[in-house]
Short mmCIF file of C-alpha atoms in Angstrom, two decimals:
data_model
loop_
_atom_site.label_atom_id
_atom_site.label_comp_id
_atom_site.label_asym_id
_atom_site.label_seq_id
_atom_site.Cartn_x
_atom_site.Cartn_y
_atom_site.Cartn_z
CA UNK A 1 0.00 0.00 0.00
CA UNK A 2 0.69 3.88 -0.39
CA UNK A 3 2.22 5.48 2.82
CA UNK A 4 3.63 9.46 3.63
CA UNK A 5 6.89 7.81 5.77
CA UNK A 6 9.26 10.18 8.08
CA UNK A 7 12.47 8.47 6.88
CA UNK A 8 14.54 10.73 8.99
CA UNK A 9 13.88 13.39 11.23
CA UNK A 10 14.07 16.80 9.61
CA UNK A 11 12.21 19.81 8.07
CA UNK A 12 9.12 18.72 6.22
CA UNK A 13 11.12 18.04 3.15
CA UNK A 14 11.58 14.89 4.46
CA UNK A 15 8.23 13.41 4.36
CA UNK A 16 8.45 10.66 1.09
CA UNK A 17 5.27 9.11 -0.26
CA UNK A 18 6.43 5.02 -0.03
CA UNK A 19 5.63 1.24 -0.61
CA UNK A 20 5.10 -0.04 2.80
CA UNK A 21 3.51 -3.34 4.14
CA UNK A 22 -0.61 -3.50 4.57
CA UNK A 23 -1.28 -4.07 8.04
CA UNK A 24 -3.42 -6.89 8.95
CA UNK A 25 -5.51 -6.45 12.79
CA UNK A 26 -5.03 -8.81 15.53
CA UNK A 27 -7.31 -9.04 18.17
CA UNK A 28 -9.19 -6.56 19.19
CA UNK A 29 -8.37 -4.44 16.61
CA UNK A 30 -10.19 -3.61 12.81
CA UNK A 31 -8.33 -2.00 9.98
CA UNK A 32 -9.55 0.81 8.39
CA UNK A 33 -9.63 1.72 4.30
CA UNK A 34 -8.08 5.61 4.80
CA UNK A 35 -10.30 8.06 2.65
CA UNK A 36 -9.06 11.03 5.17
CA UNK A 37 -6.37 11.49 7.50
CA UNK A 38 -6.08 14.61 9.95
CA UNK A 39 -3.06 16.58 9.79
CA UNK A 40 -1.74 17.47 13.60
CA UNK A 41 0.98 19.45 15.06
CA UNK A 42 1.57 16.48 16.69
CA UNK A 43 2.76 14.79 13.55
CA UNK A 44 5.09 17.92 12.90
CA UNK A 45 6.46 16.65 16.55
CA UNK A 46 6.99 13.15 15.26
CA UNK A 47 8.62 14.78 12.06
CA UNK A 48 10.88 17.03 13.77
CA UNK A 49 12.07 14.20 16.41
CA UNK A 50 10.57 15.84 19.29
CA UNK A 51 8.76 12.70 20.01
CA UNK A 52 11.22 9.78 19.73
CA UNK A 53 9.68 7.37 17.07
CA UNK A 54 11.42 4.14 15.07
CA UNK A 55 12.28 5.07 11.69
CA UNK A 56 10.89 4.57 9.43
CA UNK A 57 7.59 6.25 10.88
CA UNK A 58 4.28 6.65 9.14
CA UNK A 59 2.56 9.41 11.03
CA UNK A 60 -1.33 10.09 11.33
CA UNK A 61 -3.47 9.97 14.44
CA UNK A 62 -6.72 10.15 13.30
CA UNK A 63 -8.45 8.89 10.48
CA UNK A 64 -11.75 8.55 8.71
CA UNK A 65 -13.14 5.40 5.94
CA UNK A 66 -14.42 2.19 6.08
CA UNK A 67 -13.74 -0.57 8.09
CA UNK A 68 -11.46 -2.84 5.69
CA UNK A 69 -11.58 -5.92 8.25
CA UNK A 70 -12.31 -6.97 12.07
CA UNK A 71 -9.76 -8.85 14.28
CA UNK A 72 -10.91 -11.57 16.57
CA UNK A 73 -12.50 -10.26 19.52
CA UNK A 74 -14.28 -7.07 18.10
CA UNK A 75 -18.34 -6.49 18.78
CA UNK A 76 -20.45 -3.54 17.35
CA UNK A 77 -18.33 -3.04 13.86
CA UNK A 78 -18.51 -4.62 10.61
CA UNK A 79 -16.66 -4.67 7.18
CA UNK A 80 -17.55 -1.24 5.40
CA UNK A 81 -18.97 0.48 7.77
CA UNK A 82 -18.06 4.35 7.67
CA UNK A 83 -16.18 5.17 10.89
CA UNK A 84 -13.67 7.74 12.39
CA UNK A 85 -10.72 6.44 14.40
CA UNK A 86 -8.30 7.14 16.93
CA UNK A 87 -5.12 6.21 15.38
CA UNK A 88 -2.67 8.12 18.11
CA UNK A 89 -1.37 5.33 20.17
CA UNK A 90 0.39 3.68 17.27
CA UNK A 91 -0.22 6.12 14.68
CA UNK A 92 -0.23 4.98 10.77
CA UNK A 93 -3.05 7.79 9.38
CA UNK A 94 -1.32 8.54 6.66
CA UNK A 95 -1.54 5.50 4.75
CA UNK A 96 -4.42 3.74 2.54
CA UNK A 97 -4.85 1.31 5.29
CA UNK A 98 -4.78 1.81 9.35
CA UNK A 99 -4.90 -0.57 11.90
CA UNK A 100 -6.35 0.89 15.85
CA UNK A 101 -7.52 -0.50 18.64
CA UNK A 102 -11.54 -1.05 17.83
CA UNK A 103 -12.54 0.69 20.98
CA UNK A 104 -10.61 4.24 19.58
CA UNK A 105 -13.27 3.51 17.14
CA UNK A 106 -16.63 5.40 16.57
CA UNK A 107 -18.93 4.58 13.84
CA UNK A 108 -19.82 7.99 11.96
CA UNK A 109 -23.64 9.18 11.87
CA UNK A 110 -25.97 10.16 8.91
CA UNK A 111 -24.57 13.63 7.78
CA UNK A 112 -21.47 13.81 9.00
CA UNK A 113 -19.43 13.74 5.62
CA UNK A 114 -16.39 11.93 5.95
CA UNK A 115 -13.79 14.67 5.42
CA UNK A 116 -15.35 16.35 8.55
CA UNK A 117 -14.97 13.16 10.39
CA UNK A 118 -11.34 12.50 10.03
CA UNK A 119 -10.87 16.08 11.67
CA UNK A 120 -12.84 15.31 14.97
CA UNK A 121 -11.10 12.29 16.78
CA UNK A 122 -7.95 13.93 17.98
CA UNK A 123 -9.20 17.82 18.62
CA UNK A 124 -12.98 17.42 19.37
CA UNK A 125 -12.18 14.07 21.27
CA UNK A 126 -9.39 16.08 23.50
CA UNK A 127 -11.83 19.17 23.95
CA UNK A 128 -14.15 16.97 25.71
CA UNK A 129 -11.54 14.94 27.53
CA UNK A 130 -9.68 18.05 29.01
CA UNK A 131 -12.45 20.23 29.72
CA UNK A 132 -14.99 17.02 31.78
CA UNK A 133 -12.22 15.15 32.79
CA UNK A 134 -9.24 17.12 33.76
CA UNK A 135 -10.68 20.40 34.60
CA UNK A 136 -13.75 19.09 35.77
CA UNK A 137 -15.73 21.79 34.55
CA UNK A 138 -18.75 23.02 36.36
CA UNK A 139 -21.62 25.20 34.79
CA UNK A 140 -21.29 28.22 34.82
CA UNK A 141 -17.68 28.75 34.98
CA UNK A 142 -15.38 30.94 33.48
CA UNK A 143 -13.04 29.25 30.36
CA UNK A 144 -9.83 30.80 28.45
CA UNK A 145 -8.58 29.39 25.28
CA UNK A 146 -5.66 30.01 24.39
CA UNK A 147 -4.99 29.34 20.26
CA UNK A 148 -8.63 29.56 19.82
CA UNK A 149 -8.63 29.48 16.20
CA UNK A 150 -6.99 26.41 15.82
CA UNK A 151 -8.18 22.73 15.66
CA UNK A 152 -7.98 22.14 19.04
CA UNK A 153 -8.70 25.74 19.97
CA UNK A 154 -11.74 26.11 17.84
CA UNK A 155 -13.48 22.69 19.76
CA UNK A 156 -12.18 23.92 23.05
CA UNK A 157 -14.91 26.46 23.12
CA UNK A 158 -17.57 25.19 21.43
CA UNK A 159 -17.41 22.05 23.72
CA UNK A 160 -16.85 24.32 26.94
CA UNK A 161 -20.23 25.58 26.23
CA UNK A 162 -22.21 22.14 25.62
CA UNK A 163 -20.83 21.51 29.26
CA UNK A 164 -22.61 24.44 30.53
CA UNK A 165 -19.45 26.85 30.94
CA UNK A 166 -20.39 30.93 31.51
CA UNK A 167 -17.69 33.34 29.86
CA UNK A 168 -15.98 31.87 27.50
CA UNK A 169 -12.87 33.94 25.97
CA UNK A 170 -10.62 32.76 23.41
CA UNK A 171 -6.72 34.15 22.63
CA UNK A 172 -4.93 34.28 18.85
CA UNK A 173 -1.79 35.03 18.35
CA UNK A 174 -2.59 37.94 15.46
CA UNK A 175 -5.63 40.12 14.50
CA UNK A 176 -6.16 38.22 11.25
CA UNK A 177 -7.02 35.03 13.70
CA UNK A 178 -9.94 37.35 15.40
CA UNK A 179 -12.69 37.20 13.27
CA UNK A 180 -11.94 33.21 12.67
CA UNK A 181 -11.64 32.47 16.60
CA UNK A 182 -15.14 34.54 16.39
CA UNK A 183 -16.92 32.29 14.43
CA UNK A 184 -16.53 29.43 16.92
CA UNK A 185 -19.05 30.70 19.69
CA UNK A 186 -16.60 32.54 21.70
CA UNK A 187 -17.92 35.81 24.00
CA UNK A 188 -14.65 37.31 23.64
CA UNK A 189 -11.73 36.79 21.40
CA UNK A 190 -8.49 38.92 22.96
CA UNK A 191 -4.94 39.44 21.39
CA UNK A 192 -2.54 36.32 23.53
CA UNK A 193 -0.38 39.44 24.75
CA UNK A 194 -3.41 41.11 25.84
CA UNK A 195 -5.21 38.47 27.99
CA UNK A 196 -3.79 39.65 31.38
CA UNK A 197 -6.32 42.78 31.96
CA UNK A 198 -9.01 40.64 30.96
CA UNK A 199 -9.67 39.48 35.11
CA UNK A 200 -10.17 35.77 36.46
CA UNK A 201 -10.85 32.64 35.18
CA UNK A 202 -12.08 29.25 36.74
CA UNK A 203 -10.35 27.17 33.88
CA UNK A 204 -7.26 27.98 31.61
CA UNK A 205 -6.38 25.15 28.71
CA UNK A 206 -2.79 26.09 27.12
CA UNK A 207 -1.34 24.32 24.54
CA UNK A 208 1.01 27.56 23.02
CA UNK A 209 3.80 27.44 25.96
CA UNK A 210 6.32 30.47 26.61
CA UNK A 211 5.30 33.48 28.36
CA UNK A 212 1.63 32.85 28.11
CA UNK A 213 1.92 30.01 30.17
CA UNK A 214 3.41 31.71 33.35
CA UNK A 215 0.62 34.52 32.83
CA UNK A 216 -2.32 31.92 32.30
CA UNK A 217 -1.45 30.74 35.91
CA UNK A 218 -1.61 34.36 37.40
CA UNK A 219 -5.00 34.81 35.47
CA UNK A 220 -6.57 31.17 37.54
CA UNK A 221 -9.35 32.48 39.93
CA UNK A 222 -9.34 31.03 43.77
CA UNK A 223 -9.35 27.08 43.16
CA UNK A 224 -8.93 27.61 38.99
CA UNK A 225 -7.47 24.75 36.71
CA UNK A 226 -5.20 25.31 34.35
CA UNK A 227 -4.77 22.46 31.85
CA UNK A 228 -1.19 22.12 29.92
CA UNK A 229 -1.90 20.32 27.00
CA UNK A 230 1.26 21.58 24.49
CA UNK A 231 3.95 23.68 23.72
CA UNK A 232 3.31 25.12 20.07
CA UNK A 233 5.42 28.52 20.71
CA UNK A 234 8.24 26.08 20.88
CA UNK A 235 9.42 27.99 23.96
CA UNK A 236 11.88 26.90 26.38
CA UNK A 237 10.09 25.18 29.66
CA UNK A 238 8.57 27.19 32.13
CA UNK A 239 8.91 26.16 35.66
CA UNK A 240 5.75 26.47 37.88
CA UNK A 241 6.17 27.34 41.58
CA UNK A 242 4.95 24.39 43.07
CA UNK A 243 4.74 26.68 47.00
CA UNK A 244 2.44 29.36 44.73
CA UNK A 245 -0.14 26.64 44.33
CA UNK A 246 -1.05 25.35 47.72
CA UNK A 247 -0.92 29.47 48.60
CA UNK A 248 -3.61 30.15 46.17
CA UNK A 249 -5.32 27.30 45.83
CA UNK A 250 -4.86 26.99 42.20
CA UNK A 251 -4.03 23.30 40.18
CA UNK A 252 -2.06 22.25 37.13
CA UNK A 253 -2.63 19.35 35.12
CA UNK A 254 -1.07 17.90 32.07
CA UNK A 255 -3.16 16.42 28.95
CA UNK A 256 -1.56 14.15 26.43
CA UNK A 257 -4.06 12.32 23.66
CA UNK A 258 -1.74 9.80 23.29
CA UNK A 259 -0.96 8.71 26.66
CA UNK A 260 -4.28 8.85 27.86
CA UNK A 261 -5.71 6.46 24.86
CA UNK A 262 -3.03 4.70 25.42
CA UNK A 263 -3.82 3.83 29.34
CA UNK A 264 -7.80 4.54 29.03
CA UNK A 265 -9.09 3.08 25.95
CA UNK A 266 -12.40 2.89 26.68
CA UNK A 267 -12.53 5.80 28.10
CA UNK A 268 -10.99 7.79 24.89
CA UNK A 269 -13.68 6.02 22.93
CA UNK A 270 -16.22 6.87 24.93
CA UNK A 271 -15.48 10.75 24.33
CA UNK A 272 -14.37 10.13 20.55
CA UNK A 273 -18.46 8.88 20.39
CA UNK A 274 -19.67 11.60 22.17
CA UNK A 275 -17.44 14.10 19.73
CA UNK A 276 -18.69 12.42 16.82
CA UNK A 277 -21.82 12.34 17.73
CA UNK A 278 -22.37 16.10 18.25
CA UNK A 279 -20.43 16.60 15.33
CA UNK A 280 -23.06 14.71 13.65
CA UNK A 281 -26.04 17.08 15.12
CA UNK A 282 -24.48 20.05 14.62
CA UNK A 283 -23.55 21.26 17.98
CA UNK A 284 -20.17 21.09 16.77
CA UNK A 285 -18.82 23.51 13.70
CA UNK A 286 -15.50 21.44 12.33
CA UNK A 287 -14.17 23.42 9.90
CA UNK A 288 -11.86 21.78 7.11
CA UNK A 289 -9.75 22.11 3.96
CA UNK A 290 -8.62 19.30 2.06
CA UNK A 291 -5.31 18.50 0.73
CA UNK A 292 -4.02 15.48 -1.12
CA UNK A 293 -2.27 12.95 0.77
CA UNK A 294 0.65 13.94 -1.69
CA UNK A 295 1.01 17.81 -0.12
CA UNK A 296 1.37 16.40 3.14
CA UNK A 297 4.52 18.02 3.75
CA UNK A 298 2.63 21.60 2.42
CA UNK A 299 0.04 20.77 5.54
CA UNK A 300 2.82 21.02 7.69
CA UNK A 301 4.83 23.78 6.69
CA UNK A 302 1.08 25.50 7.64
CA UNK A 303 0.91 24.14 10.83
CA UNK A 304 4.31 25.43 11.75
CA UNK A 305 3.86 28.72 10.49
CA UNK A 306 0.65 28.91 12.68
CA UNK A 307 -1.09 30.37 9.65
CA UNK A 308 -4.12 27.64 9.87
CA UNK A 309 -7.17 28.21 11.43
CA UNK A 310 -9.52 25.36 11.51
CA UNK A 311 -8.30 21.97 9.96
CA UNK A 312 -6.52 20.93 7.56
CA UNK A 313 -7.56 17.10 6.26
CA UNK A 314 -5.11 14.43 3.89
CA UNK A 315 -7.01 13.20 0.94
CA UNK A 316 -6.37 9.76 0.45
#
């Protein structure tokens, strides 16, 4: 079969469209026939060796098509069925064929088309995840995004206010990303270098890094969460004072896709459904453009420029 491969670790020159073996599933498992692959930051990670991955490495974590076969031991999904997939614990998106575990599998809804699908597992299924499970989100609480008019960002908000949040206020890193943040449902889009005079908030979810994340913790309200969930500035680390916390009574968690499906199946396909499913009835806006599978190194010379809003999908 046809694979994008990260032969070596590099600028995304390196990415080389290859013959590669057609995974079969084992138990528990289904394979899937690729018609759309997400393109992440995360695979820009993998690219870049930030993430330590065997080479050669075929990168995509989420994925939409049909299920191409079932492995022993799988319920509730048959051959061709139209699905979207979890395909972060192993990766392998970006490929005509994928093999994931069948429970990071959720079987895709009357109109949902499937080029919004392959864009909801990773961002829409993380929005959910961070937001109920980490922060523990009550109604009526306060929420700041930062990124907001990105793929994760964009969800973040939308999915803050199915779960009942109050003020929700979203940060860009430009004024061209204003109007886009905007058209997500937030009350209040603010310039990141800006977001300090805006008061309090209950929950914080960074995934940018760098200065914003020392000010994000100043900006947590009495008992606030702040949720870590990336580092797309590419900023050095920056520490947290562990004394400052128990002071103020403020927490910091740490969310990683990956990890978590890794440990908590079940529970990652529980919220992948649940994503899917209000992607499905409209409660959540996925916005998408479409590239061929062939310009995947063009998808991430986007991401890293931080030029996208919305998300971009592989064609394949």
């Amino acid at each position: 079969m046809k694979a994008v491969t990260i032969p070596e670790f590099g600028a995304a020159d390196v990415l080389r469209l290859d013959e590669v073996t057609t995974p079969e599933p084992g138990p528990g498992q289904v394979s899937i026939d690729v018609a759309y692959a997400g393109a992440n930051f995360a695979e820009v990670l993998y690219r870049q060796g930030v993430v330590d991955v065997p080479l050669p490495f075929v990168p995509g974590i989420e994925v939409s098509g049909r299920v191409r076969a079932v492995g022993p031991d799988v319920e509730g999904l048959s051959v061709g069925q139209p699905v979207a997939a979890l395909t972060i614990v192993d990766s392998g998106g970006y490929a005509d064929v994928v093999v994931t575990a069948a429970e990071l599998v959720a079987p895709i809804e009357a109109g949902l088309g499937l080029n919004v699908a392959a864009a909801v597992p990773s961002n829409s299924t993380t929005a959910f995840l961070v937001l109920d499970r980490v922060a523990r989100i009550e109604p009526g609480e306060s929420v700041l995004v930062h990124a907001a008019a990105g793929g994760v960002g964009s969800q973040l908000g939308q999915a803050a206010r199915l779960l009942g949040a109050g003020r929700i206020a979203g940060t860009v890193g430009s004024p061209a990303k204003v109007q886009a943040a905007k058209e997500f449902g937030f009350d209040e889009v603010i310039l990141r270098d800006e977001f300090a005079a805006q008061g309090e908030f209950d929950v914080v979810v960074d995934m940018v890094g760098g200065p914003a994340r020392r000010t994000s913790l100043d900006a947590l309200a009495p008992m606030g969460r702040m949720v870590v969930m990336g580092n797309a500035s590419g900023a050095d680390d920056v520490g947290l004072p562990a004394n400052e916390l128990w002071f103020t009574n403020k927490t910091v968690s740490g969310f990683n896709l990956a990890a978590f499906s890794g440990a908590f199946p079940a529970d990652a396909g529980r919220a992948l459904r649940r994503a899917v499913g209000a992607a499905a009835a409209g409660d959540l806006k996925v916005q998408v453009e479409e590239l061929a599978l062939t310009r995947a190194a063009d998808a991430h010379r986007r991401i890293e420029s931080g030029s996208t809003t919305g998300k971009l999908v592989l064609k394949v």
